[in-house]
Backbone as JSON Lines, residues from 0, in Angstrom:
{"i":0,"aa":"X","n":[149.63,83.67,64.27],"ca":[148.66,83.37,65.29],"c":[147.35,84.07,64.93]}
{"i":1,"aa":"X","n":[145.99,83.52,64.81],"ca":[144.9,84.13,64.66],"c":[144.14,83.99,65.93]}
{"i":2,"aa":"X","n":[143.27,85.38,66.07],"ca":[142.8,85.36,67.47],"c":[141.43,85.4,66.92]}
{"i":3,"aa":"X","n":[140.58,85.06,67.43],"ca":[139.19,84.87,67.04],"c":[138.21,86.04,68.63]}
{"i":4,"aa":"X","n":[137.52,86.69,67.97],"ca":[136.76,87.73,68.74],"c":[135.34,87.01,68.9]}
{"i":5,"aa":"X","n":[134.7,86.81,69.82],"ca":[133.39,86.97,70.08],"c":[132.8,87.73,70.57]}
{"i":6,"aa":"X","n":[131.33,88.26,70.16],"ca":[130.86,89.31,70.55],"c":[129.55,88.72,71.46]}
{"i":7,"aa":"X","n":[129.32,89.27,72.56],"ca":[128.21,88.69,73.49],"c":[127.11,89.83,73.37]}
{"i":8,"aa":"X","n":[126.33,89.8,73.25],"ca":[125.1,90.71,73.31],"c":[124.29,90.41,74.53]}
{"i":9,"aa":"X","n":[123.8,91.52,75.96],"ca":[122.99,91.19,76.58],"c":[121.71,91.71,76.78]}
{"i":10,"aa":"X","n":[120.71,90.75,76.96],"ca":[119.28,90.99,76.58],"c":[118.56,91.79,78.22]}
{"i":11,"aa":"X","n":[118.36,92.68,78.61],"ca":[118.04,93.09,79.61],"c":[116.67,92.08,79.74]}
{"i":12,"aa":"X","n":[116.74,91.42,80.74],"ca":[115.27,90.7,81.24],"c":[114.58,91.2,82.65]}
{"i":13,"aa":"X","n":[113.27,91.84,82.46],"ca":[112.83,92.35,82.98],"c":[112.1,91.41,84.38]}
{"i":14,"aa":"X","n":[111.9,91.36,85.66],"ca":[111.74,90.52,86.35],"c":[110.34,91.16,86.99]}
{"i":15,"aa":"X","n":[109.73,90.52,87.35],"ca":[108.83,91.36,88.46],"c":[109.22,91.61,89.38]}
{"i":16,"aa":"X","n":[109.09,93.24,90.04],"ca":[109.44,93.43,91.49],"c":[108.12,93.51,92.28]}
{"i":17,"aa":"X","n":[108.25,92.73,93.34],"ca":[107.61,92.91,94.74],"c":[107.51,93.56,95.37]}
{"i":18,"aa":"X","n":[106.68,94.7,95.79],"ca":[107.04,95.56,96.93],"c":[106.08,95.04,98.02]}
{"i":19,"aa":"X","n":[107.17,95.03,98.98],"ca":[107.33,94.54,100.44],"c":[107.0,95.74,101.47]}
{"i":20,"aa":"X","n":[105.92,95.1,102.31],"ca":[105.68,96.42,103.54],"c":[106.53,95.9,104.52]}
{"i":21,"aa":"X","n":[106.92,96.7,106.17],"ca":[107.13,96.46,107.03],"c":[105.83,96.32,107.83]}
{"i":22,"aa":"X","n":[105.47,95.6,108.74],"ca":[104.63,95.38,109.93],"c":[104.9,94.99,111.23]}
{"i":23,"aa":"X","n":[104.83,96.24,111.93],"ca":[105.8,95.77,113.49],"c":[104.37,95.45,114.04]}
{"i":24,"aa":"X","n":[102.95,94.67,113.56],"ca":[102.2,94.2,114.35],"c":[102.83,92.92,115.78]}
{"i":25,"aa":"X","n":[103.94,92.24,115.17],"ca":[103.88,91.76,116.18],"c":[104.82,92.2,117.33]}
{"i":26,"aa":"X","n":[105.63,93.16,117.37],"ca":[105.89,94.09,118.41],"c":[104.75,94.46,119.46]}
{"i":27,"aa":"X","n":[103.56,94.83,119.11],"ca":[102.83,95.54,119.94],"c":[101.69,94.47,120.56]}
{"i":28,"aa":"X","n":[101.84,93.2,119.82],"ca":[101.37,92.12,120.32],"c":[102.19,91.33,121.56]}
{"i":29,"aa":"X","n":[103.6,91.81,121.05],"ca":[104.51,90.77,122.38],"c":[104.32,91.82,123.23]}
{"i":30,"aa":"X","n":[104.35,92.7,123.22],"ca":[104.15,94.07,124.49],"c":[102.81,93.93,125.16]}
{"i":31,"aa":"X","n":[101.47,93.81,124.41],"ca":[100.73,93.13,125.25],"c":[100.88,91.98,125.8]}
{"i":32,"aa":"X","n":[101.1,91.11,125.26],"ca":[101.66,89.98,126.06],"c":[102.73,89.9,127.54]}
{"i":33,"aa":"X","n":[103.44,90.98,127.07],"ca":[104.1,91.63,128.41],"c":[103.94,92.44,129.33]}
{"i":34,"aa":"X","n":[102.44,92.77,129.11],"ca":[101.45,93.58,130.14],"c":[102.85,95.09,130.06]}
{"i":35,"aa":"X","n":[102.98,95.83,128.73],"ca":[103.79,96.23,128.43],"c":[103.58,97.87,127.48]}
{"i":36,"aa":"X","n":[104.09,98.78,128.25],"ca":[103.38,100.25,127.31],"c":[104.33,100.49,126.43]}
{"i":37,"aa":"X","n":[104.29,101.13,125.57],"ca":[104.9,101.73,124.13],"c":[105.92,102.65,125.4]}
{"i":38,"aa":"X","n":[105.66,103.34,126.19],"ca":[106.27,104.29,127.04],"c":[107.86,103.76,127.8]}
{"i":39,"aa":"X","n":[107.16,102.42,128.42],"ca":[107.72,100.97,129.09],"c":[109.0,100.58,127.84]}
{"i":40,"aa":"X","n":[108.45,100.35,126.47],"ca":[109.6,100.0,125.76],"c":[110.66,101.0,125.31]}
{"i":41,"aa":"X","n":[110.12,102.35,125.51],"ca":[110.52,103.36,125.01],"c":[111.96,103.66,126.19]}
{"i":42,"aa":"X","n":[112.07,103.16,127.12],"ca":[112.71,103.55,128.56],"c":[113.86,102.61,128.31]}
{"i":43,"aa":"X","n":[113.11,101.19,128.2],"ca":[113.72,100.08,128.5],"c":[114.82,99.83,127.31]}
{"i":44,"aa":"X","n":[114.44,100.59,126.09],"ca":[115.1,100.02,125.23],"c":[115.97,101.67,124.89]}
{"i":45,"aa":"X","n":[115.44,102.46,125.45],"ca":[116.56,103.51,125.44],"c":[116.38,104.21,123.76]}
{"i":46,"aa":"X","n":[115.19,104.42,123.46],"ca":[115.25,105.01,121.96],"c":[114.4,105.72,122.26]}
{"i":47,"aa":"X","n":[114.62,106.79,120.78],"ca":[113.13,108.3,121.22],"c":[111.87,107.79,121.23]}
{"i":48,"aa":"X","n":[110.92,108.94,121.33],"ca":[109.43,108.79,121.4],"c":[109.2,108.91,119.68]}
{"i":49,"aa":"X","n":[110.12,109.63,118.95],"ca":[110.14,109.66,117.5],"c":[110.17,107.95,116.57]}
{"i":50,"aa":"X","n":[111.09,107.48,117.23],"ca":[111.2,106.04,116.54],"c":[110.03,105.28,117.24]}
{"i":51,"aa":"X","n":[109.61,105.67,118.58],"ca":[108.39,104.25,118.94],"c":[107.03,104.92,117.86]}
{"i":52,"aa":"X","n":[106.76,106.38,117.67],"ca":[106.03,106.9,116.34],"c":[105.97,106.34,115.17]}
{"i":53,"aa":"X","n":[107.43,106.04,114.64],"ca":[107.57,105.66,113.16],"c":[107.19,104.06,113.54]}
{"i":54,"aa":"X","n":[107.46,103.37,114.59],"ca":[107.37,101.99,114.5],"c":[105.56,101.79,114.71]}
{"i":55,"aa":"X","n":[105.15,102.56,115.03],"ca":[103.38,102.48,115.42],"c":[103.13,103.12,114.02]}
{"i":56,"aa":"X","n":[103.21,103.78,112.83],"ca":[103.09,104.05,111.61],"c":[103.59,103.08,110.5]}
{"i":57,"aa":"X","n":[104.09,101.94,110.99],"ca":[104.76,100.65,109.79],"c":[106.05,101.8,109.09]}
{"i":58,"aa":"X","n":[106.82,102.62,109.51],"ca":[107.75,103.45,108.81],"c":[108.69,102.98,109.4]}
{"i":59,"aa":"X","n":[109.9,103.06,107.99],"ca":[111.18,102.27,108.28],"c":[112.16,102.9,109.32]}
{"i":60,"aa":"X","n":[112.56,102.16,110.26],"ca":[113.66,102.88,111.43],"c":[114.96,102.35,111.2]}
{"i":61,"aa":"X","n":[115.99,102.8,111.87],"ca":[117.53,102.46,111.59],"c":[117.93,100.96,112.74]}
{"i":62,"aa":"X","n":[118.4,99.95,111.86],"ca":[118.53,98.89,112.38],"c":[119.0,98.97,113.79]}
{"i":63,"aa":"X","n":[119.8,99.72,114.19],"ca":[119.84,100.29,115.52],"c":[119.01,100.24,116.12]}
{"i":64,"aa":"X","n":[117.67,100.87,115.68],"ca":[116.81,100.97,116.66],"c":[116.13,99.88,117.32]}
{"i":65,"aa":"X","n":[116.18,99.19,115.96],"ca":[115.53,97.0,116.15],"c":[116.72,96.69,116.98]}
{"i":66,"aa":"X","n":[117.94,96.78,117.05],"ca":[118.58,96.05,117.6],"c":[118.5,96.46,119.15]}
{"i":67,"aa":"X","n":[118.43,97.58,119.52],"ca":[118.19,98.01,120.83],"c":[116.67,97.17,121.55]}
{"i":68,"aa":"X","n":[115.81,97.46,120.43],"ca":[114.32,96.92,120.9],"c":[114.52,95.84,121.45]}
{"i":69,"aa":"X","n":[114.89,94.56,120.25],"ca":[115.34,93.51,120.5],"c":[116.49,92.74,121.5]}
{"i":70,"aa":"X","n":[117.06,93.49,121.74],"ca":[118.39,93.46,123.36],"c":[117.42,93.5,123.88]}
{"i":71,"aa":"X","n":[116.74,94.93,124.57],"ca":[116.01,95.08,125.94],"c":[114.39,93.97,126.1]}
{"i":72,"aa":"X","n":[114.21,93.3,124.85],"ca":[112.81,92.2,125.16],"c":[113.66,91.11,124.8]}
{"i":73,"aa":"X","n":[115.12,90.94,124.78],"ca":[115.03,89.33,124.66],"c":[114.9,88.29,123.82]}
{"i":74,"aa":"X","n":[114.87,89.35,122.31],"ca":[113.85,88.24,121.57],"c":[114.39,88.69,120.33]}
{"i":75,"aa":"X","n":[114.57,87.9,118.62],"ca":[114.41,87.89,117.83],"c":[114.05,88.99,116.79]}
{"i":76,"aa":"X","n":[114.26,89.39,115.64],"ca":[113.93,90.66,114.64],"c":[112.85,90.18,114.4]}
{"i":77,"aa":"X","n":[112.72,88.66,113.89],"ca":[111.53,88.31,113.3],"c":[110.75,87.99,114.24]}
{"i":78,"aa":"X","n":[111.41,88.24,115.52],"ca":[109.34,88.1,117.21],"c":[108.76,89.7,116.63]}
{"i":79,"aa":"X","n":[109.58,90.52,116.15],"ca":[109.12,91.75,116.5],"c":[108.85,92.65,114.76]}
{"i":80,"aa":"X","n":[108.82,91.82,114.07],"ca":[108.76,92.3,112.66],"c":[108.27,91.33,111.48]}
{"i":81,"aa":"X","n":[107.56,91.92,110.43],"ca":[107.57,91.03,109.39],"c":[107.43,91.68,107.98]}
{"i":82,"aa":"X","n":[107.71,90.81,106.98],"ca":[107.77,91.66,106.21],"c":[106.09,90.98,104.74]}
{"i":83,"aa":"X","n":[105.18,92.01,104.44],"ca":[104.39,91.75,103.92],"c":[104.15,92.17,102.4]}
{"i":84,"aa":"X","n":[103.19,91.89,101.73],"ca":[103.39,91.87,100.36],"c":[102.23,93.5,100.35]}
{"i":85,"aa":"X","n":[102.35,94.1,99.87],"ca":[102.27,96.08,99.62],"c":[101.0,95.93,99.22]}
């Protein structure tokens, strides 16, 4: 029986990466729209004054915290987030 070997060689291909911002602009747009304070969401949605900080700074928070936001307004990740080119 002869077994025949092939050898595969792989070529690392380099891709462009994207870096992606967060922008919770439209968070603070549906809150005006909801005749609505940073203080108001801060209650309603039951998270610190530390995370409504990082979310008014475009800094990344723990999906937890979107998911709470998003329970207490009703609405969508993408009513309250987007993601932009850096």
């Amino acid at each position: 029986m002869q077994l025949w070997y092939t050898q595969v060689y792989y070529k690392p291909i380099l891709k462009e990466v994207i870096v992606m911002a967060i922008s919770y602009k439209k968070l603070w747009k549906l809150l005006i729209d909801r005749d609505m304070m940073k203080k108001d969401l801060q209650r309603l949605a039951g998270v610190s004054s530390a995370s409504i900080t990082k979310l008014g700074k475009n800094e990344n928070v723990n999906t937890e915290i979107l998911q709470k936001i998003c329970t207490a307004l009703e609405c969508d990740i993408g009513d309250i987030m987007e993601m932009i080119p850096d």
